[in-house]
mmCIF file of C-alpha atoms in Angstrom:
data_model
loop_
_atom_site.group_PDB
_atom_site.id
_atom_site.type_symbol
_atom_site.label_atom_id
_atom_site.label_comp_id
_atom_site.label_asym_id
_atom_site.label_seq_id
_atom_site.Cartn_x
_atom_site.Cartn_y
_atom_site.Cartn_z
ATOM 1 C CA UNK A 1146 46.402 -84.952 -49.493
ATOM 2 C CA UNK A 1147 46.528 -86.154 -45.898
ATOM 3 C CA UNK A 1148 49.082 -83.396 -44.867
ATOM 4 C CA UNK A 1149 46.586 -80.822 -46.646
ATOM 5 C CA UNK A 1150 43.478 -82.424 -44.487
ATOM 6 C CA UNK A 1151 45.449 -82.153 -41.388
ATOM 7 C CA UNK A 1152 46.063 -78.024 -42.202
ATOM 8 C CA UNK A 1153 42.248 -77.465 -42.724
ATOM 9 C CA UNK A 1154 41.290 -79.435 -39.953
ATOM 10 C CA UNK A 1155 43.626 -77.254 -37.713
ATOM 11 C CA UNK A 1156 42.697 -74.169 -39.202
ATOM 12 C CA UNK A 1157 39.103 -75.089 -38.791
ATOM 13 C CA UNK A 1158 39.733 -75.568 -35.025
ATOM 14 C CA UNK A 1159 41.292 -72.298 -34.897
ATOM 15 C CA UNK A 1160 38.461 -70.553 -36.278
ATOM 16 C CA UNK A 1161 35.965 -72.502 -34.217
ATOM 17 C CA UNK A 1162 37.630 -71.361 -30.702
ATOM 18 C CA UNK A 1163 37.594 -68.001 -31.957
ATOM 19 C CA UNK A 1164 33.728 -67.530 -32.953
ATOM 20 C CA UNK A 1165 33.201 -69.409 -29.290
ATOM 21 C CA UNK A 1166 35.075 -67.164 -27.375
ATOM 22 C CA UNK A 1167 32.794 -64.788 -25.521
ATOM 23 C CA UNK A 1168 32.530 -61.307 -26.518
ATOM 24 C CA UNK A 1169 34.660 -58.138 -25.126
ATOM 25 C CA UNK A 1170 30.982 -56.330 -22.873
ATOM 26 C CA UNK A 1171 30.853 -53.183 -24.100
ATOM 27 C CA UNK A 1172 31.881 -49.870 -22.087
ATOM 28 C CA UNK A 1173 29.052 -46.816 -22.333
ATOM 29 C CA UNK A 1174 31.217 -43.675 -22.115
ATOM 30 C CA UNK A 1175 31.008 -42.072 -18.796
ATOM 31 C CA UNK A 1176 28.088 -39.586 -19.182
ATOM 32 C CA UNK A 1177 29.013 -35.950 -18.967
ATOM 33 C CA UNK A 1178 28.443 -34.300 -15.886
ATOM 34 C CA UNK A 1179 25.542 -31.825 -15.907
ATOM 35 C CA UNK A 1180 26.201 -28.118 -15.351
ATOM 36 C CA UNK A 1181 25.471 -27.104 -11.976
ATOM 37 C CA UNK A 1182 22.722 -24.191 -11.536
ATOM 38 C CA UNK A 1183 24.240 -20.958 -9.422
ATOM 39 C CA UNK A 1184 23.136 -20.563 -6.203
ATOM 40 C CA UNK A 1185 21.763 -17.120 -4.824
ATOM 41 C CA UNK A 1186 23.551 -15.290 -2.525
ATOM 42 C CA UNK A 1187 19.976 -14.366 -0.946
ATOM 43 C CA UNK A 1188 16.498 -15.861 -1.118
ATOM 44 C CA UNK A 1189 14.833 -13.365 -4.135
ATOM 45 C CA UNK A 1190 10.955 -13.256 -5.102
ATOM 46 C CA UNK A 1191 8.944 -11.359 -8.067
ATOM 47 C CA UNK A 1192 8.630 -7.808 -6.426
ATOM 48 C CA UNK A 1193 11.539 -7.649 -4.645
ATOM 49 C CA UNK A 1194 14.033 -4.192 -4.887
ATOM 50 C CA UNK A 1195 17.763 -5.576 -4.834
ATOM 51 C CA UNK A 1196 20.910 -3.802 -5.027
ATOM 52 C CA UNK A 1197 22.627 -5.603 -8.126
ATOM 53 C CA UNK A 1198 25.919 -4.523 -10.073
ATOM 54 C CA UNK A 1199 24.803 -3.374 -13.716
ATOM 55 C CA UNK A 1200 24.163 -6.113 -15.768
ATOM 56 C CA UNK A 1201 26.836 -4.454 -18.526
ATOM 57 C CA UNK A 1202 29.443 -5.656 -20.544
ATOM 58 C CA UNK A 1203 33.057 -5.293 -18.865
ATOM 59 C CA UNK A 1204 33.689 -2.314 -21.374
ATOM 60 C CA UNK A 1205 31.047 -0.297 -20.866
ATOM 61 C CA UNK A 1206 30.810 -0.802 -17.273
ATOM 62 C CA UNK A 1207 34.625 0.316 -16.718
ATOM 63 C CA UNK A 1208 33.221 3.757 -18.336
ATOM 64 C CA UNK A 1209 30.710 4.104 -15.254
ATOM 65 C CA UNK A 1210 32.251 5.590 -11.958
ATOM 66 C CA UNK A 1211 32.468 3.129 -9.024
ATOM 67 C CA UNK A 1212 30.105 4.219 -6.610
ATOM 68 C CA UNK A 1213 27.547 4.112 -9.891
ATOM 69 C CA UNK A 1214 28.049 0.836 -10.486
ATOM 70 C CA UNK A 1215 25.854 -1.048 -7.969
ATOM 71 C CA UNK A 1216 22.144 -0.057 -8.660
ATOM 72 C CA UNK A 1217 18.829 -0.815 -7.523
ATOM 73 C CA UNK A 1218 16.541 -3.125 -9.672
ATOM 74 C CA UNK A 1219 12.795 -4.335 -8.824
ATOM 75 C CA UNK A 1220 12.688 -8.027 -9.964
ATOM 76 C CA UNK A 1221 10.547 -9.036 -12.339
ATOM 77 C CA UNK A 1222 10.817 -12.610 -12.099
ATOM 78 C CA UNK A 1223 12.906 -15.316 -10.830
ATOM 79 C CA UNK A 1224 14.699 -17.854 -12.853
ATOM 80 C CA UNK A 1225 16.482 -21.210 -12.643
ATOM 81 C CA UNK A 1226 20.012 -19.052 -13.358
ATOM 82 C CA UNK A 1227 19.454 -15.399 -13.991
ATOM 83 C CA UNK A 1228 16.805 -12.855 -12.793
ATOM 84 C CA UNK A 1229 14.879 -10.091 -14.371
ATOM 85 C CA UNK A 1230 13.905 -6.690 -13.553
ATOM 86 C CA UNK A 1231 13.913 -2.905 -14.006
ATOM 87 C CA UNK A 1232 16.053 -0.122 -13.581
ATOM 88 C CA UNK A 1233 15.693 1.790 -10.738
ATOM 89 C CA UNK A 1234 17.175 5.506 -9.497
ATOM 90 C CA UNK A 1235 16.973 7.766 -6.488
ATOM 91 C CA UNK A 1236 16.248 10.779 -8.888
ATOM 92 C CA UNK A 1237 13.690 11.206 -11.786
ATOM 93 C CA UNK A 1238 14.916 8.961 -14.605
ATOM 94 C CA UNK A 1239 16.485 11.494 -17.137
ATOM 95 C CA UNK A 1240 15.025 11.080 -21.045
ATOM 96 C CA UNK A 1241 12.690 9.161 -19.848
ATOM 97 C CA UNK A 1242 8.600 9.946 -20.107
ATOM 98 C CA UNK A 1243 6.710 10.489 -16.681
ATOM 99 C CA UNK A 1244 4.357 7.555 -18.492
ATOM 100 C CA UNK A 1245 6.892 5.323 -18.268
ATOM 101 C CA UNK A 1246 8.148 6.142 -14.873
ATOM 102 C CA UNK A 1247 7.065 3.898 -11.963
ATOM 103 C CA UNK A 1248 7.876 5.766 -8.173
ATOM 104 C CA UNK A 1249 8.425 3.687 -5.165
ATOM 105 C CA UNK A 1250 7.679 5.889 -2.170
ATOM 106 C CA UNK A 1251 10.104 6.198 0.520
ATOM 107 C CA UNK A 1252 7.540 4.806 3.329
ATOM 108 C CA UNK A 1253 7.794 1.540 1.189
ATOM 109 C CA UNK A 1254 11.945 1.282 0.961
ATOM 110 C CA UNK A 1255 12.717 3.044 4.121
ATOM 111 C CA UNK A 1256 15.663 4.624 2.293
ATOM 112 C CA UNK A 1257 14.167 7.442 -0.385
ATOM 113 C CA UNK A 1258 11.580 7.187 -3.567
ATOM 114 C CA UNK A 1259 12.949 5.259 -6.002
ATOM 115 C CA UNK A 1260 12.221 5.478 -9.573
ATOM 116 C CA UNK A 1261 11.326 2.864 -11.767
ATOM 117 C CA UNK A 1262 12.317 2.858 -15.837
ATOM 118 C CA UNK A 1263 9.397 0.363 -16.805
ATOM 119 C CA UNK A 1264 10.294 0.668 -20.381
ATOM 120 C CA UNK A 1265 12.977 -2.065 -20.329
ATOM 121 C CA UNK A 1266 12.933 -5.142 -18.593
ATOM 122 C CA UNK A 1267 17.381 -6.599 -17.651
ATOM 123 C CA UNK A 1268 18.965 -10.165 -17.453
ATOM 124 C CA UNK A 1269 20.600 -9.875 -14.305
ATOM 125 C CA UNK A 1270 23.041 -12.805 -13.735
ATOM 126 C CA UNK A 1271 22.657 -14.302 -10.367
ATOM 127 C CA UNK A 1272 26.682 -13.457 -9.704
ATOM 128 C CA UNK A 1273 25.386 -9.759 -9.865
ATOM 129 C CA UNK A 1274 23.365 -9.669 -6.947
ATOM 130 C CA UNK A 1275 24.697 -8.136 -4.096
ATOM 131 C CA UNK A 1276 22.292 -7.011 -1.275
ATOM 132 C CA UNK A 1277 18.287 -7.026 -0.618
ATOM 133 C CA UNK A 1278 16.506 -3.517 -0.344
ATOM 134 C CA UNK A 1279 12.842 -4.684 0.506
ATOM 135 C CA UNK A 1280 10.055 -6.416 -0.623
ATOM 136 C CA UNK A 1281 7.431 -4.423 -2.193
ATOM 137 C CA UNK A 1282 3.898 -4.606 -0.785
ATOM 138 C CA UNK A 1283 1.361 -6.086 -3.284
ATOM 139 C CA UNK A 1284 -1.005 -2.803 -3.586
ATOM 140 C CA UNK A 1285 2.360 -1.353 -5.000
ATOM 141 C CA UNK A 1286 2.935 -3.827 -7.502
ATOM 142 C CA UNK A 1287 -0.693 -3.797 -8.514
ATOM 143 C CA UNK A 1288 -0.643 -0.138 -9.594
ATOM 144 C CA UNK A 1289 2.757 -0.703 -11.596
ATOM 145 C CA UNK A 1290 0.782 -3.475 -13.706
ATOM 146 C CA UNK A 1291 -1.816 -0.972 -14.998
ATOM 147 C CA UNK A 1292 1.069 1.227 -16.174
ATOM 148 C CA UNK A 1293 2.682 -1.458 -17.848
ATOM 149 C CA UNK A 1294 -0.858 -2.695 -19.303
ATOM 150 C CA UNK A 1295 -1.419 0.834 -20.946
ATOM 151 C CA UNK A 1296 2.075 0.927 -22.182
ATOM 152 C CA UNK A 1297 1.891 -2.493 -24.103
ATOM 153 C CA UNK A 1298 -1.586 -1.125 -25.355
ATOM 154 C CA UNK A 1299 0.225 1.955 -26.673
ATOM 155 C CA UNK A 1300 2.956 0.299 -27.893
ATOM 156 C CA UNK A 1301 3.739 -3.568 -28.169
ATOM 157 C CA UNK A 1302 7.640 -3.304 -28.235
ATOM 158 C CA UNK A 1303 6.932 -2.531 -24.595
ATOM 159 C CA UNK A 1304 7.060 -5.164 -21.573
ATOM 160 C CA UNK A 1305 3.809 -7.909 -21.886
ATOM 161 C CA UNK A 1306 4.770 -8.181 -18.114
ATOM 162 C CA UNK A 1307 2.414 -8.054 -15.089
ATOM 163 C CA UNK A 1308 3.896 -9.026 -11.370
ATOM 164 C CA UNK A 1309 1.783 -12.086 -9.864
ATOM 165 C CA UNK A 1310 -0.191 -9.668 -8.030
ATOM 166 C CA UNK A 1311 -4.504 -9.519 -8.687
ATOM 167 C CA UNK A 1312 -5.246 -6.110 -10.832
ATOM 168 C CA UNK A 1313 -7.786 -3.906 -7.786
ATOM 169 C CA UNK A 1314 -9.504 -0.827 -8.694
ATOM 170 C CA UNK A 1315 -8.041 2.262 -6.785
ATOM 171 C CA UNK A 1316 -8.392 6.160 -6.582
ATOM 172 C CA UNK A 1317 -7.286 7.370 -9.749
ATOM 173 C CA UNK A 1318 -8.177 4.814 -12.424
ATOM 174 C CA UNK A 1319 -9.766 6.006 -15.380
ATOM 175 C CA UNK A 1320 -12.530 3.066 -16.836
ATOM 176 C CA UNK A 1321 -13.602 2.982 -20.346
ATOM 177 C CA UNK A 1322 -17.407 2.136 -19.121
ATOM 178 C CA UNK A 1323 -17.757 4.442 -15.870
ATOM 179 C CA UNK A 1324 -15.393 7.092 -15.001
ATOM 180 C CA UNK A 1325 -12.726 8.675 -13.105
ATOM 181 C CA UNK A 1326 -12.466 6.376 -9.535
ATOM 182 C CA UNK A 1327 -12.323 9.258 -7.156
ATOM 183 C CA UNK A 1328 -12.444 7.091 -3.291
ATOM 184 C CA UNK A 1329 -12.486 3.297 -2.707
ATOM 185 C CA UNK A 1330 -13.730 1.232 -0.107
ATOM 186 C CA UNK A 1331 -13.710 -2.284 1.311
ATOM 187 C CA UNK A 1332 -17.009 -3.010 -0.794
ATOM 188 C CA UNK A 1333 -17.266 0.008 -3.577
ATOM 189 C CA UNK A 1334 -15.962 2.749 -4.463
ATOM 190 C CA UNK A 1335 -17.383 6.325 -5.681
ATOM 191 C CA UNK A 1336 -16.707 7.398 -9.422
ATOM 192 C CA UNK A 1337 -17.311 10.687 -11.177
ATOM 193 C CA UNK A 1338 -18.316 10.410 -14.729
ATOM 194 C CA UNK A 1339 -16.974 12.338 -17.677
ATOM 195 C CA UNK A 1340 -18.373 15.942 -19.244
ATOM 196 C CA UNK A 1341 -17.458 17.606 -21.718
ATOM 197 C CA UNK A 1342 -15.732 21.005 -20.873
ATOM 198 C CA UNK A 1343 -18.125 23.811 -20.643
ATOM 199 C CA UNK A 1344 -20.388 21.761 -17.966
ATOM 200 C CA UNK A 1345 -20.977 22.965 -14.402
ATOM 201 C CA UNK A 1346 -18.737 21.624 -12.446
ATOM 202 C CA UNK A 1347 -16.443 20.292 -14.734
ATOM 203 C CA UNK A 1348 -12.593 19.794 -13.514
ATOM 204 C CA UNK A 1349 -9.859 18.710 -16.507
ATOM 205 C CA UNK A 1350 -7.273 17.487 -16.509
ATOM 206 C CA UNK A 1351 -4.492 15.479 -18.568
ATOM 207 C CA UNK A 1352 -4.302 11.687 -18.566
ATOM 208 C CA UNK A 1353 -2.572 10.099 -20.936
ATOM 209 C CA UNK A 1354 -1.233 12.983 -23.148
ATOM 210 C CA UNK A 1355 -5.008 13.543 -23.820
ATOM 211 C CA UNK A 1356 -7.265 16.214 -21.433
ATOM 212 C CA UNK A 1357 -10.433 14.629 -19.755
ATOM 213 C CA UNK A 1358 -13.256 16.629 -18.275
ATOM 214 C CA UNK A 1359 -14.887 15.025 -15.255
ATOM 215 C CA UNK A 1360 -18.312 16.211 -13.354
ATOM 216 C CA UNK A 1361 -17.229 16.427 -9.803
ATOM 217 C CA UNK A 1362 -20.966 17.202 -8.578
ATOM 218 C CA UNK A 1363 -22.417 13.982 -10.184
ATOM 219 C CA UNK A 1364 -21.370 10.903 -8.380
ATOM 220 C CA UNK A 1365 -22.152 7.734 -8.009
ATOM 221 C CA UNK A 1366 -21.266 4.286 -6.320
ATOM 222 C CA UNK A 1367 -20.599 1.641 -7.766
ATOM 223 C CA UNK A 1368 -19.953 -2.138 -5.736
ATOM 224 C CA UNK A 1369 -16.195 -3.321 -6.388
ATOM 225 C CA UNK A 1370 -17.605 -6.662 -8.044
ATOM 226 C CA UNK A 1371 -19.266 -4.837 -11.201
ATOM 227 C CA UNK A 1372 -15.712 -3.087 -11.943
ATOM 228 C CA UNK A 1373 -13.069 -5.186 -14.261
ATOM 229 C CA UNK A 1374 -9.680 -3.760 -13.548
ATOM 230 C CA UNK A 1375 -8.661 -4.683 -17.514
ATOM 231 C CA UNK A 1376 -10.527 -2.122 -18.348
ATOM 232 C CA UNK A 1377 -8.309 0.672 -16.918
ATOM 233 C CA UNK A 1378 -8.132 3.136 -19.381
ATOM 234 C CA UNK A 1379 -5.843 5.812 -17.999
ATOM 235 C CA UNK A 1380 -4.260 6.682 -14.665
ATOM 236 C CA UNK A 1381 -4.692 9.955 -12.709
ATOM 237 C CA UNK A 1382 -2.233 11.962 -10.660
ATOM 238 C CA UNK A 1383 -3.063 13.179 -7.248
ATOM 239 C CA UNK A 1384 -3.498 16.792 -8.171
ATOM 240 C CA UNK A 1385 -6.336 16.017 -10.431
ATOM 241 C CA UNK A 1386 -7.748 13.679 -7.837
ATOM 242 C CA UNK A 1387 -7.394 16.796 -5.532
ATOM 243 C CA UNK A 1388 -9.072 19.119 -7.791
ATOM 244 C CA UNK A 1389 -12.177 16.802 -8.136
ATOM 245 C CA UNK A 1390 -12.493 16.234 -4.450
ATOM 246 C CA UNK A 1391 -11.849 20.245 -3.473
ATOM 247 C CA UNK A 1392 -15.186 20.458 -6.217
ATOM 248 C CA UNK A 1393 -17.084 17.213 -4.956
ATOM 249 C CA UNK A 1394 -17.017 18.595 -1.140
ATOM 250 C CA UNK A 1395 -18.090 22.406 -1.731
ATOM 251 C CA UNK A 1396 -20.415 20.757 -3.661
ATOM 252 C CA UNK A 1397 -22.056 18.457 -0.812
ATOM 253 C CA UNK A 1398 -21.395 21.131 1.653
ATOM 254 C CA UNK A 1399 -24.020 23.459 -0.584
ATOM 255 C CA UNK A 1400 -26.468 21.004 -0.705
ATOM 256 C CA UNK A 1401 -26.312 19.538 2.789
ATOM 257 C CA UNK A 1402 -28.814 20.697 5.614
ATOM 258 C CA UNK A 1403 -26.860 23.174 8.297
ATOM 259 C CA UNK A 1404 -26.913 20.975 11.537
ATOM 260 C CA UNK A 1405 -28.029 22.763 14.258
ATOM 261 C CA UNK A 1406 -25.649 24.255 16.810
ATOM 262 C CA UNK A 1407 -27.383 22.317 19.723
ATOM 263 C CA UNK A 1408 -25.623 19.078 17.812
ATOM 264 C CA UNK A 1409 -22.684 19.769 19.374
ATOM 265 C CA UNK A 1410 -23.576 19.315 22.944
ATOM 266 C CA UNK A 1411 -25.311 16.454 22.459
ATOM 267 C CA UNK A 1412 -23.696 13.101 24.253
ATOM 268 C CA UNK A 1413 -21.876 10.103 22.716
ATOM 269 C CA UNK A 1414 -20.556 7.145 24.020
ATOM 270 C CA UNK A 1415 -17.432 7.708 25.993
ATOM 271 C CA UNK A 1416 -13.920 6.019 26.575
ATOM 272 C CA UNK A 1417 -13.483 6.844 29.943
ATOM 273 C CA UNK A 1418 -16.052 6.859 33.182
ATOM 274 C CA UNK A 1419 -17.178 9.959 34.349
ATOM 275 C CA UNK A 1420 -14.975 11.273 37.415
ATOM 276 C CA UNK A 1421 -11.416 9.265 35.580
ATOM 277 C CA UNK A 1422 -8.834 10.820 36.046
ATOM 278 C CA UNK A 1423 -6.383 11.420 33.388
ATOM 279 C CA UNK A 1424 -3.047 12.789 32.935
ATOM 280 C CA UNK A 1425 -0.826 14.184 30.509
ATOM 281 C CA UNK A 1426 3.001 14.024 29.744
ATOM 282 C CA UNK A 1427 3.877 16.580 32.061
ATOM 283 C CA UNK A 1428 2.131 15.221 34.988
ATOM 284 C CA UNK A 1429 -1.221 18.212 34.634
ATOM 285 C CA UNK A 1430 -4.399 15.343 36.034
ATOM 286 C CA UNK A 1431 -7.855 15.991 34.340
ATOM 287 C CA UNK A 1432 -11.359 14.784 35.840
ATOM 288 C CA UNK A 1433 -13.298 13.226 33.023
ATOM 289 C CA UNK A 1434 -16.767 13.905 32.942
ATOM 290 C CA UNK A 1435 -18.448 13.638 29.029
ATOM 291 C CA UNK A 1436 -17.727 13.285 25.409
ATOM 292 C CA UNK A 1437 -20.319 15.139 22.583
ATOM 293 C CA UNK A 1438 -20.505 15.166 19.177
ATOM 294 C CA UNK A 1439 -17.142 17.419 19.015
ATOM 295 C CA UNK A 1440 -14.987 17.696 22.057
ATOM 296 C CA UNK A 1441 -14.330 15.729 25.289
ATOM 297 C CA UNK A 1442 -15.138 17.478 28.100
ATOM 298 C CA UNK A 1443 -13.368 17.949 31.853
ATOM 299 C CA UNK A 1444 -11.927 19.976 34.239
ATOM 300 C CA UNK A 1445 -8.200 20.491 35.733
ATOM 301 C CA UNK A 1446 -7.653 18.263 38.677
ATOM 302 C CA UNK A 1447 -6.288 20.544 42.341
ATOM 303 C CA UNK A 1448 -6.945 21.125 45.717
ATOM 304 C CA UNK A 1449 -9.590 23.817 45.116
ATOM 305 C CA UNK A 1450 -13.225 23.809 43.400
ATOM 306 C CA UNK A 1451 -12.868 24.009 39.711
ATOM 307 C CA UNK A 1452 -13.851 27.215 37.891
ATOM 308 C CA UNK A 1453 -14.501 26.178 34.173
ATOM 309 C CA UNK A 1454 -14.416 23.342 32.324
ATOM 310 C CA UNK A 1455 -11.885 22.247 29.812
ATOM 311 C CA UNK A 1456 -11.359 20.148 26.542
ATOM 312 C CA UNK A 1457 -9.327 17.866 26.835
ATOM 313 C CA UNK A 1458 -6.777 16.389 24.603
ATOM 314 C CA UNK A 1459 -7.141 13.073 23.190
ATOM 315 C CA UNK A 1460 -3.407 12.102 24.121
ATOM 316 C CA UNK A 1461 -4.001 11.794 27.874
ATOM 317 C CA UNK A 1462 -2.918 8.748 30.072
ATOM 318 C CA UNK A 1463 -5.541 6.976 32.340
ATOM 319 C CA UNK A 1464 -4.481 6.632 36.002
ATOM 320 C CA UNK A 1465 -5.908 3.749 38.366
ATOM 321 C CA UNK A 1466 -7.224 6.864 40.688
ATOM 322 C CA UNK A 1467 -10.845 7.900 40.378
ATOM 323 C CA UNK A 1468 -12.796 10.914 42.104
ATOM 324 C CA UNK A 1469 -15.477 9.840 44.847
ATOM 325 C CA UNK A 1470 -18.716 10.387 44.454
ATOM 326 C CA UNK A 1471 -19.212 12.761 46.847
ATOM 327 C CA UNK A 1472 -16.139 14.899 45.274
ATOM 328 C CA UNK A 1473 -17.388 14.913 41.978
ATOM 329 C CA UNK A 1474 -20.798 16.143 43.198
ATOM 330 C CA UNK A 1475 -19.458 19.022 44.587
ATOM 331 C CA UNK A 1476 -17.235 20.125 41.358
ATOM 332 C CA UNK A 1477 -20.126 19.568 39.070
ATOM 333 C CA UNK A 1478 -22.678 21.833 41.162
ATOM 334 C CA UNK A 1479 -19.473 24.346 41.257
ATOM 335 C CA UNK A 1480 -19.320 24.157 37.284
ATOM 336 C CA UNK A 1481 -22.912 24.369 37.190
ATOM 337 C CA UNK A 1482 -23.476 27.207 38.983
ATOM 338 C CA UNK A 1483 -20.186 29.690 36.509
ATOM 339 C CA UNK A 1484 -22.048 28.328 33.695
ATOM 340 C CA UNK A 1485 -23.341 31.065 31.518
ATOM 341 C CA UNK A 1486 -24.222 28.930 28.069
ATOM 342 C CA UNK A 1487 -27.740 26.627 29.165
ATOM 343 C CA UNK A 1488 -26.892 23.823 26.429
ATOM 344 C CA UNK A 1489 -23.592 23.366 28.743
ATOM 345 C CA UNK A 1490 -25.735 23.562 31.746
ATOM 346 C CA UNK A 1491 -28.120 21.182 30.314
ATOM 347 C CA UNK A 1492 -24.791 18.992 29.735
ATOM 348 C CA UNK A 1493 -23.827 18.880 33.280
ATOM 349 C CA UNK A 1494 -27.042 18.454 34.173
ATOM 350 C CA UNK A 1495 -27.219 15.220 32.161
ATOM 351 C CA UNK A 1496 -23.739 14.353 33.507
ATOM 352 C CA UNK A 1497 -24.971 14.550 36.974
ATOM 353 C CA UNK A 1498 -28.222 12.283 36.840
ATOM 354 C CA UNK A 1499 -26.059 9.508 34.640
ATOM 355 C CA UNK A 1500 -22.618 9.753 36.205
ATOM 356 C CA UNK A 1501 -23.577 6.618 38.307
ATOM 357 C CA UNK A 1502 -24.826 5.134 35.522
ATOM 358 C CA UNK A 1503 -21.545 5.131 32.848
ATOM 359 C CA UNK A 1504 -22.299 1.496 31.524
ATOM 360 C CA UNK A 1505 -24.297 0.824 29.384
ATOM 361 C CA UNK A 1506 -24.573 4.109 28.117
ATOM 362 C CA UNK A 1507 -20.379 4.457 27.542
ATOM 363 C CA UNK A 1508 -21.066 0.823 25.865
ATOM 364 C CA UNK A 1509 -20.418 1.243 22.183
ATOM 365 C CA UNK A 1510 -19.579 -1.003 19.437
ATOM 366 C CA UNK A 1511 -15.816 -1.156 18.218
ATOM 367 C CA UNK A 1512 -15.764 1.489 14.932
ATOM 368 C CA UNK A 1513 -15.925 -0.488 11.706
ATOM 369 C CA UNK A 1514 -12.372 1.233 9.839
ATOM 370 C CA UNK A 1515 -12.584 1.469 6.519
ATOM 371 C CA UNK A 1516 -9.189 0.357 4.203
ATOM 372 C CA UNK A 1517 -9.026 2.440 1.435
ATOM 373 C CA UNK A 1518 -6.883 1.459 -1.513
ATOM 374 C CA UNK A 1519 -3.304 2.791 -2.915
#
């Protein structure tokens, strides 16, 4: 019995130690490392036209020739590893509908029009990217969302895309609630409403697969704030818009008082002080003496006493020299007295009692110029 207690009792120790002894800490697998993102050869924004390498599979792009390969694409939008955007060519997309065909004019790229498939928006891969084109001004992008707004009315398989550009009415648009949008200003813009087709002055034309008839001698103006973009309806091509304002100016022209000839000779504020001399690119000097209503008025600048006076070009160069005033008394009395027409005498007349006098009459107020949208 005593050798049996002295077993347990060493066993027991055993066991003891080994529930005291501290416990292995435990090792957290090493955490995988993240993927890292691509990085872009080129900063690239929403609206942007990139050259990119076809975003194909191997296969089918082996099939395209190699100077095909790399095309232009307008990106849609920008994301954290790829980028999206349409299919652009230098010639009229083949198969594809003129709805459904967005042109980039060659003012805006610098290179040639480029034509836009807005049918289909492309992953692009970030490793496809290969050069920036241009950046495409906002009033561009705006008129490429009301195409792709009327296609994904027509037909929802289409792009629900719209660059982050605000929607602005422009020449062209054709609202549900007013009309065809015929000019646009800072403020408003002037819209012709719709006829039907055997009304005076009606001009047609097809929007939309559909023919419209608009009255191009009833107009009206309407302030940009009471016009909702949304409700774009159709989009009008420039010969239509042509048509309508060939028909809306004969119109005004009828109805408009004749101005009297004597308008013409009457006196507006001037750029130039009477007696300036001016010069043009071949080295010809011009005495300034008046601007009217139509033409700016002087005589050539030589030894002798002038004979008739001229119009002169708009393009002339100012020098520092001016005529004294004795000088330019004697030309004017010598244009005076060959003068045959007496509103032109009256001119000069005018001209002589206020040529000391150019400010403030010549002061005028800056012209207010008027932007007119795309």
């Amino acid at each position: 019995m005593k050798k049996l207690k002295i077993i347990f009792q060493a066993l027991f120790r055993r066991l003891l130690a080994h529930w005291k002894k501290p416990a292995a800490p435990v090792v957290s697998p090493a955490a995988a490392p993240l993927p890292s993102l691509p990085v872009f050869p080129f900063p690239v924004h929403s609206g942007d036209l990139v050259w990119c390498l076809m975003p194909l599979p191997q296969k089918e792009l082996d099939q395209i020739p190699e100077g095909h390969q790399i095309r232009p694409y307008w990106i849609a939008a920008v994301k954290a590893d790829h980028v999206t955007g349409f299919y652009c060519s230098s010639k009229p997309i083949k198969k594809c509908p003129a709805a459904s065909q967005f042109v980039i004019s060659n003012a805006v790229t610098q290179i040639r029009d480029t034509h836009v498939d807005l049918r289909r928006i492309f992953r692009i891969p970030v490793a496809n990217l290969i050069e920036p084109i241009c950046s495409v001004p906002a009033v561009v992008q705006n008129q490429a969302n009301k195409r792709l707004i009327l296609q994904h009315r027509q037909n929802q398989n289409r792009p629900a895309f719209r660059f982050p550009v605000p929607l602005v009415p422009a020449p062209g648009d054709l609202l549900h609630s007013h009309g065809l949008i015929l000019d646009c200003s800072e403020q408003s813009c002037t819209i012709v409403p719709r006829c039907k087709p055997n009304a005076e002055g009606a001009v047609g034309g097809r929007i939309i697969n559909r023919v419209f008839y608009f009255n191009a001698r009833q107009t009206q103006t309407l302030p940009l704030s009471e016009l909702a973009a949304n409700d774009i309806a159709g989009l009008a091509d420039w010969e239509l818009l042509s048509r309508i304002r060939l028909e809306n100016r004969k119109t005004r022209s009828r109805t408009s008082l004749p101005k009297h000839k004597q308008n013409a000779y009457v006196r507006k504020p001037a750029p130039f002080a009477c007696g300036q001399v001016l010069e043009d690119w071949s080295g010809q000097q011009y005495v300034f003496l008046c601007a009217t209503r139509t033409h700016r008025y002087g005589y050539v600048y030589d030894d002798f006493m002038p004979d008739k006076l001229v119009c002169l070009k708009s393009d002339l160069i100012v020098t520092p020299e001016r005529l004294p005033e004795d000088q330019l008394n004697d030309d004017l009395e010598a244009l005076i007295e060959v003068q045959e027409n007496p509103q032109m005498i009256q001119l000069l007349r005018q001209v002589q009692k206020q040529k000391d006098l150019p400010f403030p009459f010549l002061r005028s107020t800056p012209p207010r110029y008027r932007i007119s949208a795309v």
